[in-house]
CSV table of C-alpha atoms in Angstrom, one decimal:
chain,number,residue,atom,x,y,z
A,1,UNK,CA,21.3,10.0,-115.1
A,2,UNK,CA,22.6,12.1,-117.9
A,3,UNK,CA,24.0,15.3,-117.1
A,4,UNK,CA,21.5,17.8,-118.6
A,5,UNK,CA,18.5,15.7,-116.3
A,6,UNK,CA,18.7,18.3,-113.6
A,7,UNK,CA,14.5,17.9,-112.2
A,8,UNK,CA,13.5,18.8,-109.8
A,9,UNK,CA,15.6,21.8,-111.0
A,10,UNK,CA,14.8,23.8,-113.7
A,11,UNK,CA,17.5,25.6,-116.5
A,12,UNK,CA,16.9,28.8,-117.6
A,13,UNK,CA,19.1,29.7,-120.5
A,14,UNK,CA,18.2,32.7,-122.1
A,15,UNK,CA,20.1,35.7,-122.3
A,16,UNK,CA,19.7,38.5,-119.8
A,17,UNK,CA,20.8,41.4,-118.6
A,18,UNK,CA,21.6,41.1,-115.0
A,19,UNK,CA,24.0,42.4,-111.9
A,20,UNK,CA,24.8,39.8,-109.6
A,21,UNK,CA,24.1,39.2,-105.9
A,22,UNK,CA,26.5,37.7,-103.8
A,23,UNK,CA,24.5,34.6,-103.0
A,24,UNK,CA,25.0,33.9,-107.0
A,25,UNK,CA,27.3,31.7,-108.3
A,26,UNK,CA,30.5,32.9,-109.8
A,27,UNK,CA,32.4,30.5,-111.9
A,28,UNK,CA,36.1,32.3,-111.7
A,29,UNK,CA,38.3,31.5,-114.7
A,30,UNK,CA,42.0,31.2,-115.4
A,31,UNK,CA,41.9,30.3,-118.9
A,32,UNK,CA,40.5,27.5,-119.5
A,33,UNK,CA,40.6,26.2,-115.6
A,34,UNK,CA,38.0,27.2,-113.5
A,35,UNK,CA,38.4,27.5,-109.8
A,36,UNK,CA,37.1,25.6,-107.7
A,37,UNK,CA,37.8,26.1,-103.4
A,38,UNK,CA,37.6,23.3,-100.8
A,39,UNK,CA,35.4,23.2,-97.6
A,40,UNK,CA,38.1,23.1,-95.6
A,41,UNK,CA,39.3,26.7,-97.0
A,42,UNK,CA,36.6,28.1,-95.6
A,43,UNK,CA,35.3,26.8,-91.9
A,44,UNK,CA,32.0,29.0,-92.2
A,45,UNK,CA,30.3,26.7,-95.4
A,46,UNK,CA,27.9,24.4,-93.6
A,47,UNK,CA,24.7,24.8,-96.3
A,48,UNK,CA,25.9,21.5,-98.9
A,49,UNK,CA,23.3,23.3,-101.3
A,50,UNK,CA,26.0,25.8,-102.6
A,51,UNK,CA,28.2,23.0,-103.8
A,52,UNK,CA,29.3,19.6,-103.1
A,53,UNK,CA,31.8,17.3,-103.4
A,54,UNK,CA,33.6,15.3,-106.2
A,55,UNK,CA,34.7,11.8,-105.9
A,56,UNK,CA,38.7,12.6,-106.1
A,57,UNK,CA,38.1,15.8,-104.4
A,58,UNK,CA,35.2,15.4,-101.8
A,59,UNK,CA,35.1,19.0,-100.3
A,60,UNK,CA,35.0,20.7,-103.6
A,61,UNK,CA,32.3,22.8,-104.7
A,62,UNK,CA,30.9,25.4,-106.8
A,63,UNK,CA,31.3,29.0,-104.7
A,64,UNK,CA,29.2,32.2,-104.8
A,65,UNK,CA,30.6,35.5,-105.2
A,66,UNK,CA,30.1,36.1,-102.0
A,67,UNK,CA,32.3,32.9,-100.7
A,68,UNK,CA,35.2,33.8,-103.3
A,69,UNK,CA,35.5,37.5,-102.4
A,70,UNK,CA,36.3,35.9,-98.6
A,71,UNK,CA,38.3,33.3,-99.8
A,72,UNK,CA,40.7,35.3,-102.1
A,73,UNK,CA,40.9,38.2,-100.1
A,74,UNK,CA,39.7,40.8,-102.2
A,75,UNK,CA,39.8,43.6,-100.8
A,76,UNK,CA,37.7,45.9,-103.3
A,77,UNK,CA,34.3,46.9,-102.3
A,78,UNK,CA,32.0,43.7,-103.4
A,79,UNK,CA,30.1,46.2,-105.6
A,80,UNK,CA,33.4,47.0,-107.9
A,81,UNK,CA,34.1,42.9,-107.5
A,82,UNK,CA,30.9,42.7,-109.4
A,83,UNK,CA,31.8,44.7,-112.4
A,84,UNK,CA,33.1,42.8,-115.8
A,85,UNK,CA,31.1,39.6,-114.8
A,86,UNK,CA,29.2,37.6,-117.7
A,87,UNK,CA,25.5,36.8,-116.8
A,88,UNK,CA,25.7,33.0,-118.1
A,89,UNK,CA,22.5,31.3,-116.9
A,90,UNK,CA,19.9,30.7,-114.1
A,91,UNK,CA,19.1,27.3,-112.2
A,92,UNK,CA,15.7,27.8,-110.3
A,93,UNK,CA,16.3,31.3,-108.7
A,94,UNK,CA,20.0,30.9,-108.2
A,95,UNK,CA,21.8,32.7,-111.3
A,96,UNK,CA,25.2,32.0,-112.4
A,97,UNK,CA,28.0,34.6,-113.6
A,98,UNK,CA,31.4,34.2,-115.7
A,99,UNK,CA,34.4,36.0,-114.6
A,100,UNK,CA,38.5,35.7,-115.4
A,101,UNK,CA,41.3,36.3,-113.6
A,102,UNK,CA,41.7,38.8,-116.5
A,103,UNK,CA,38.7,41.1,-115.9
A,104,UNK,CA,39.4,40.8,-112.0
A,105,UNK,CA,43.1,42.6,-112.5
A,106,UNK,CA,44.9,39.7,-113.3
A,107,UNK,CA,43.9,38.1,-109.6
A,108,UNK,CA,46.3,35.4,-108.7
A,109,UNK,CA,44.5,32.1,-108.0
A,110,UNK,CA,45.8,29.2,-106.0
A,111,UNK,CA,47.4,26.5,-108.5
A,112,UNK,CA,45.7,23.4,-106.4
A,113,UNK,CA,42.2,25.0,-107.1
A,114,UNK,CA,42.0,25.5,-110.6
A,115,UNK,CA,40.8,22.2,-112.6
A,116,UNK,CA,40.4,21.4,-116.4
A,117,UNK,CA,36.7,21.0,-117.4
A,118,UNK,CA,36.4,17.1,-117.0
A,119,UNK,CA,36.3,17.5,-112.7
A,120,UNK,CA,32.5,17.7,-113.9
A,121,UNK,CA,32.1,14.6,-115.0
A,122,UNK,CA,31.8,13.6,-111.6
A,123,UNK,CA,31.0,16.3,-109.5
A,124,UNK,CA,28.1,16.7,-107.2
A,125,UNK,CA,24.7,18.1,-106.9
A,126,UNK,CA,24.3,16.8,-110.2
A,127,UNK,CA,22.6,20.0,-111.2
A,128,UNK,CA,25.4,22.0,-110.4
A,129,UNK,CA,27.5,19.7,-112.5
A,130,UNK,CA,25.6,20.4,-115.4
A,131,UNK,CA,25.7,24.2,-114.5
A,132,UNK,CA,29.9,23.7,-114.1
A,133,UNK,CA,30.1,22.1,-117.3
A,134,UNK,CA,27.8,24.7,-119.5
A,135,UNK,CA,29.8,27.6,-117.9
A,136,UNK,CA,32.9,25.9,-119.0
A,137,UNK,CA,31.7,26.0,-122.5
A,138,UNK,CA,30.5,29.3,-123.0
A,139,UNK,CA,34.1,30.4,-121.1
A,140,UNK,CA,35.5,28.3,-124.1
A,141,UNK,CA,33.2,29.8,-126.6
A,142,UNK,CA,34.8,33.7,-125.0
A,143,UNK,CA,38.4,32.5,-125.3
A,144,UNK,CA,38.4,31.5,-128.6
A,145,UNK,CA,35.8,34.6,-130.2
A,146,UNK,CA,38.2,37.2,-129.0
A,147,UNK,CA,39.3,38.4,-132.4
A,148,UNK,CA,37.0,38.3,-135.3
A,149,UNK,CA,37.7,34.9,-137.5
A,150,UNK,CA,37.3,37.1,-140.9
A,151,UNK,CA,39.5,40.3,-140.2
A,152,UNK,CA,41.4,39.9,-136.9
A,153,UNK,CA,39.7,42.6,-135.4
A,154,UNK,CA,39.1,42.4,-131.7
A,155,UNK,CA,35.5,41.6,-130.8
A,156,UNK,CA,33.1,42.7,-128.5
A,157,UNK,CA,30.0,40.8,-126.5
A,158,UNK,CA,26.5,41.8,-127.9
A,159,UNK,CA,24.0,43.6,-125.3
A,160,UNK,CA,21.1,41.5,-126.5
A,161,UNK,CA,22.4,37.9,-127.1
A,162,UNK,CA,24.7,35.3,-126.4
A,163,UNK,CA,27.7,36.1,-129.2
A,164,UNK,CA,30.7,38.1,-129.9
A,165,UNK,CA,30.4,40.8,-132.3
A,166,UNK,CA,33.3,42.4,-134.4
A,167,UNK,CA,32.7,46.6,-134.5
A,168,UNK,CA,34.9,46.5,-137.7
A,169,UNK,CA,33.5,44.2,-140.1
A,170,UNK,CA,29.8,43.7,-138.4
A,171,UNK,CA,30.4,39.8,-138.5
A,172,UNK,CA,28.6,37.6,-135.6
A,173,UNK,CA,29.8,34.8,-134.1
A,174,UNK,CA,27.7,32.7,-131.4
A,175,UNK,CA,28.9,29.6,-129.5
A,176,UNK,CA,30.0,26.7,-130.9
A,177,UNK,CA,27.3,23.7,-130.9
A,178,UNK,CA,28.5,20.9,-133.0
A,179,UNK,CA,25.4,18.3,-134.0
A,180,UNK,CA,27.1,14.8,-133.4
A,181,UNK,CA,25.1,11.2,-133.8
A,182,UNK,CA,25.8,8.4,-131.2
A,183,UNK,CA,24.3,4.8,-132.6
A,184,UNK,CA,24.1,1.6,-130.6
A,185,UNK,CA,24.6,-1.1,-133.2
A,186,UNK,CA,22.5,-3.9,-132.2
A,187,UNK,CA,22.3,-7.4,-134.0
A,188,UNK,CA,19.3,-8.9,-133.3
A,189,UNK,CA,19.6,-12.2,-134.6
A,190,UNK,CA,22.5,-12.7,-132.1
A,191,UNK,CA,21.0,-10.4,-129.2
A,192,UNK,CA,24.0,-8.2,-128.8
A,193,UNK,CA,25.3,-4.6,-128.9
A,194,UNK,CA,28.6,-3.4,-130.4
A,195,UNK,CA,30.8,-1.4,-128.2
A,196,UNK,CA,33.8,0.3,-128.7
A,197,UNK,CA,36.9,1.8,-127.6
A,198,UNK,CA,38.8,4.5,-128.6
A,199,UNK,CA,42.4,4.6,-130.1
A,200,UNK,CA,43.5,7.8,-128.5
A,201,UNK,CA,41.9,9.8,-126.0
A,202,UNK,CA,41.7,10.0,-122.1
A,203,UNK,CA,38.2,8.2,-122.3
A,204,UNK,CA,39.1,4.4,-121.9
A,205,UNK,CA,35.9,2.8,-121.2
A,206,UNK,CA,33.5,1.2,-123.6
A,207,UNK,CA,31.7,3.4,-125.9
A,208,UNK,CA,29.2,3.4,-129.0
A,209,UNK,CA,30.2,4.2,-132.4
A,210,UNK,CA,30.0,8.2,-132.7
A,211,UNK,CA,30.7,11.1,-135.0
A,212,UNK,CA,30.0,14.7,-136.1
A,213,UNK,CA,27.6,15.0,-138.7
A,214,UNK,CA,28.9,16.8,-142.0
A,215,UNK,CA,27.5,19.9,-143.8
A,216,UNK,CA,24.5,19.0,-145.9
A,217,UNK,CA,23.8,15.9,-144.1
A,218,UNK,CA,21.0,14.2,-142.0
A,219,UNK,CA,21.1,12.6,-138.8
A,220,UNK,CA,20.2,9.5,-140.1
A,221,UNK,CA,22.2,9.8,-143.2
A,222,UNK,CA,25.6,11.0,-140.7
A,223,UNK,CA,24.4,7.7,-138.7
A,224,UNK,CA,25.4,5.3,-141.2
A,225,UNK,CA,28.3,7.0,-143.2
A,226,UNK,CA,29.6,7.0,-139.5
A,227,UNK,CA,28.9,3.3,-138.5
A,228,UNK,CA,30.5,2.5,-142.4
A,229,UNK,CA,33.4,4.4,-141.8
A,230,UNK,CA,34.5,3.3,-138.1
A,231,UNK,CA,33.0,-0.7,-138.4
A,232,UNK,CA,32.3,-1.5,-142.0
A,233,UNK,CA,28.5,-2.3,-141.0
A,234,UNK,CA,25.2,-1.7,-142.8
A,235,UNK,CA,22.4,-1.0,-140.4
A,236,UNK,CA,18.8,-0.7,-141.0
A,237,UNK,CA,15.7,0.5,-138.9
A,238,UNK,CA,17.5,3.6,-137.2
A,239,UNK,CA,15.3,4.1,-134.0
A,240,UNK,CA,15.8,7.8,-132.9
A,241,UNK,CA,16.5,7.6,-128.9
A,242,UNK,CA,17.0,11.4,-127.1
A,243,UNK,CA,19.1,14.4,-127.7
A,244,UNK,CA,22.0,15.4,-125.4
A,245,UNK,CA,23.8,18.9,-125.1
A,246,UNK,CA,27.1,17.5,-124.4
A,247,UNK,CA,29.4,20.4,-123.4
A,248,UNK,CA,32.3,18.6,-123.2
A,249,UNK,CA,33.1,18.8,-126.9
A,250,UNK,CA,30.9,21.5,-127.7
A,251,UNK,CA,28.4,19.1,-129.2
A,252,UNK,CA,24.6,18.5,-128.9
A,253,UNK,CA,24.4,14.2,-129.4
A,254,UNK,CA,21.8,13.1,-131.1
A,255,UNK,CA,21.1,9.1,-129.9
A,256,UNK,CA,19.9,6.0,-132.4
A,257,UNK,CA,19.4,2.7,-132.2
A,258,UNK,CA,19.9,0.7,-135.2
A,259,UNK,CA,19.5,-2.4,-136.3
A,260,UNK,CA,22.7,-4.3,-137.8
A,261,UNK,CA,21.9,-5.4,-141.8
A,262,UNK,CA,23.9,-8.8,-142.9
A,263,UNK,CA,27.5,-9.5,-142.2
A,264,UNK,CA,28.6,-8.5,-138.7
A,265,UNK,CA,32.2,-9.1,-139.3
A,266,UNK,CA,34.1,-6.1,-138.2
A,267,UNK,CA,36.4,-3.7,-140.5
A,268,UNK,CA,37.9,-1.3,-137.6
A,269,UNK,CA,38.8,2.0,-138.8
A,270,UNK,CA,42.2,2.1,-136.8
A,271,UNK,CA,42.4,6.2,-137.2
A,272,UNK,CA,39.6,6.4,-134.8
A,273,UNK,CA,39.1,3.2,-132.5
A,274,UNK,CA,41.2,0.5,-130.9
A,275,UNK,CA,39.0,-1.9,-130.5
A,276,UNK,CA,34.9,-2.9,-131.5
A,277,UNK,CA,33.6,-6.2,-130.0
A,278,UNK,CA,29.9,-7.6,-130.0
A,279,UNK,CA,28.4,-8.4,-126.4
A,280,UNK,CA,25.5,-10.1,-125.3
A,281,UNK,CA,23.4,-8.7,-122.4
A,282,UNK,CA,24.5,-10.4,-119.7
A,283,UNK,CA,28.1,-9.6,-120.9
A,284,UNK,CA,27.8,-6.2,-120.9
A,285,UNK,CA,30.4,-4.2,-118.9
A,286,UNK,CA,29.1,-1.7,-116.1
A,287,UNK,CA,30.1,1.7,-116.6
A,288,UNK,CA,31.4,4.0,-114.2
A,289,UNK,CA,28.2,6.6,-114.8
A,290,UNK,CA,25.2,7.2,-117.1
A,291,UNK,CA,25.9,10.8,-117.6
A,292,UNK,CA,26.0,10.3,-121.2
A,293,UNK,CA,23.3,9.7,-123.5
A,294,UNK,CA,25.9,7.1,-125.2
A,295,UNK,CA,26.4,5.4,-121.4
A,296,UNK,CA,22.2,5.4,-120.9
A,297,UNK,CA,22.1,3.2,-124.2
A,298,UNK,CA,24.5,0.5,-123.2
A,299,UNK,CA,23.0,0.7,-120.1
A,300,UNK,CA,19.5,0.5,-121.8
A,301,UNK,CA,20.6,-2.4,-123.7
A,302,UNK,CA,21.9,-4.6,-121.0
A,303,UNK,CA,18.6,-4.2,-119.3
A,304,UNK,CA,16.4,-5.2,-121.9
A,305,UNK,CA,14.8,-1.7,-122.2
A,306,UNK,CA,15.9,-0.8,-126.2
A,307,UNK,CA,13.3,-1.2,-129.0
A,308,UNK,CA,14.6,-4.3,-130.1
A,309,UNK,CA,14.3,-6.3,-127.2
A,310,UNK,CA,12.9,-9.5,-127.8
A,311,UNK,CA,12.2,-10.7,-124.2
């Protein structure tokens, strides 16, 4: 299921004012790691619904404020502990706060327990992945707005929305959502998808052809400059699919299907991809999650559940 698909749960995102309670999440920053304690830190946690595991780290979870003021030892009145926290979001009742090491009085966190952004990718409750992930971005969107991009002026955050404000020049900066297409290629006189796989990159599975749309464009037109540039294919019939925010790269992924136009011979851009085959549907790989919308197409496709499924 892809990672924004949160029901029965229900995201809240609009910006509020808000103090925290201590039964609120607190995602703890050290840059750009967030931290993230183990059960077996803390004997006491026995309710799963404040966090759960991850498949490399199974007693990981999401803590509370309440669960990181024991944990760390803080010994400042929880009521001072709650000052210079970020009011992020809200999941059902349960809302979620931003805090660094550097507004907490540069608080020394254990090394073991501070983890990069992709420990989301398979963390669970898979709402509270989602939640891990959206934090991470908006922390991301906070490191990189602290000085104003058009006169190096420090910034400030805005009392009545999500930005970062600069008190010298008056310029506004909010954070960075990057419109990206994501096409699955699919020849129908052969009954097969084209996958690919990236030249560089941690991400080593099979993928679809993707890319960041360009100023002045449309989705559709980004869809096939994209699949030219990366395959050398012409495509007609571009099915629109779903959208995805995609926090990972700051993007919000716009899906397609498409169908392939003439000559399927490949012309691999080798800048951006390592390898592009065609598959049939029984051929298909299995990938390791559908958290993606990319990953629900493939997995769509092998199915028989896309819009050009002749069975």
């Amino acid at each position: 299921m892809m990672i924004h698909k949160i029901e029965p749960h229900k995201y809240y995102p609009e910006f509020r004012s808000q103090d925290p309670k201590p039964s609120d999440y607190l995602l703890l920053f050290d840059g750009e790691k967030v931290y993230l304690p183990s059960h077996t830190e803390n004997s006491d946690v026995t309710d799963t619904s404040a966090g759960a595991g991850i498949s490399e780290h199974p007693q990981v979870y999401l803590p509370t404020f309440e669960e990181v003021h024991g944990l760390l030892g803080i010994r400042q009145p929880m009521e001072r502990f709650f000052l210079d926290c970020e009011y992020l979001f809200s999941i059902d009742d349960r809302a979620f706060f931003r805090k660094t090491t550097e507004d907490a009085g540069a608080l020394m966190l254990p090394e073991e327990d501070l983890y990069a952004s992709g420990v989301f990718r398979n963390f669970e409750p898979e709402y509270l992945a989602f939640a891990g992930i959206t934090a991470t971005q908006i922390n991301r969107f906070r490191l990189d707005r602290k000085f104003c991009g058009r006169c190096g002026h420090p910034t400030i955050h805005s009392t009545t929305e999500r930005a970062c404000i600069c008190p010298e020049c008056g310029q506004i900066e909010y954070p960075k959502i990057s419109p990206a297409v994501i096409i699955a290629i699919v020849d129908t006189e052969q009954d097969k998808i084209l996958l690919t796989r990236y030249a560089g990159g941690s991400y080593r599975h099979w993928a679809l052809v993707a890319g960041f749309v360009e100023v002045g464009e449309t989705f559709k037109g980004a869809a096939r400059r994209e699949i030219m540039e990366e395959v050398g294919l012409k495509v007609s019939d571009l099915v629109y699919y779903k959208s995805q925010p995609w926090s990972f790269s700051d993007s919000a992924m716009i899906g397609f299907f498409a169908k392939l136009e003439g000559d399927p011979s490949i012309t691999l851009q080798e800048s951006e991809l390592g390898e592009a085959k065609w598959f049939s549907r029984e051929d298909v790989p299995d990938l390791p999650s559908t958290i993606s919308v990319g990953q629900e197409m493939i997995t769509l496709f092998k199915n028989g559940g896309d819009p050009f499924c002749k069975r």
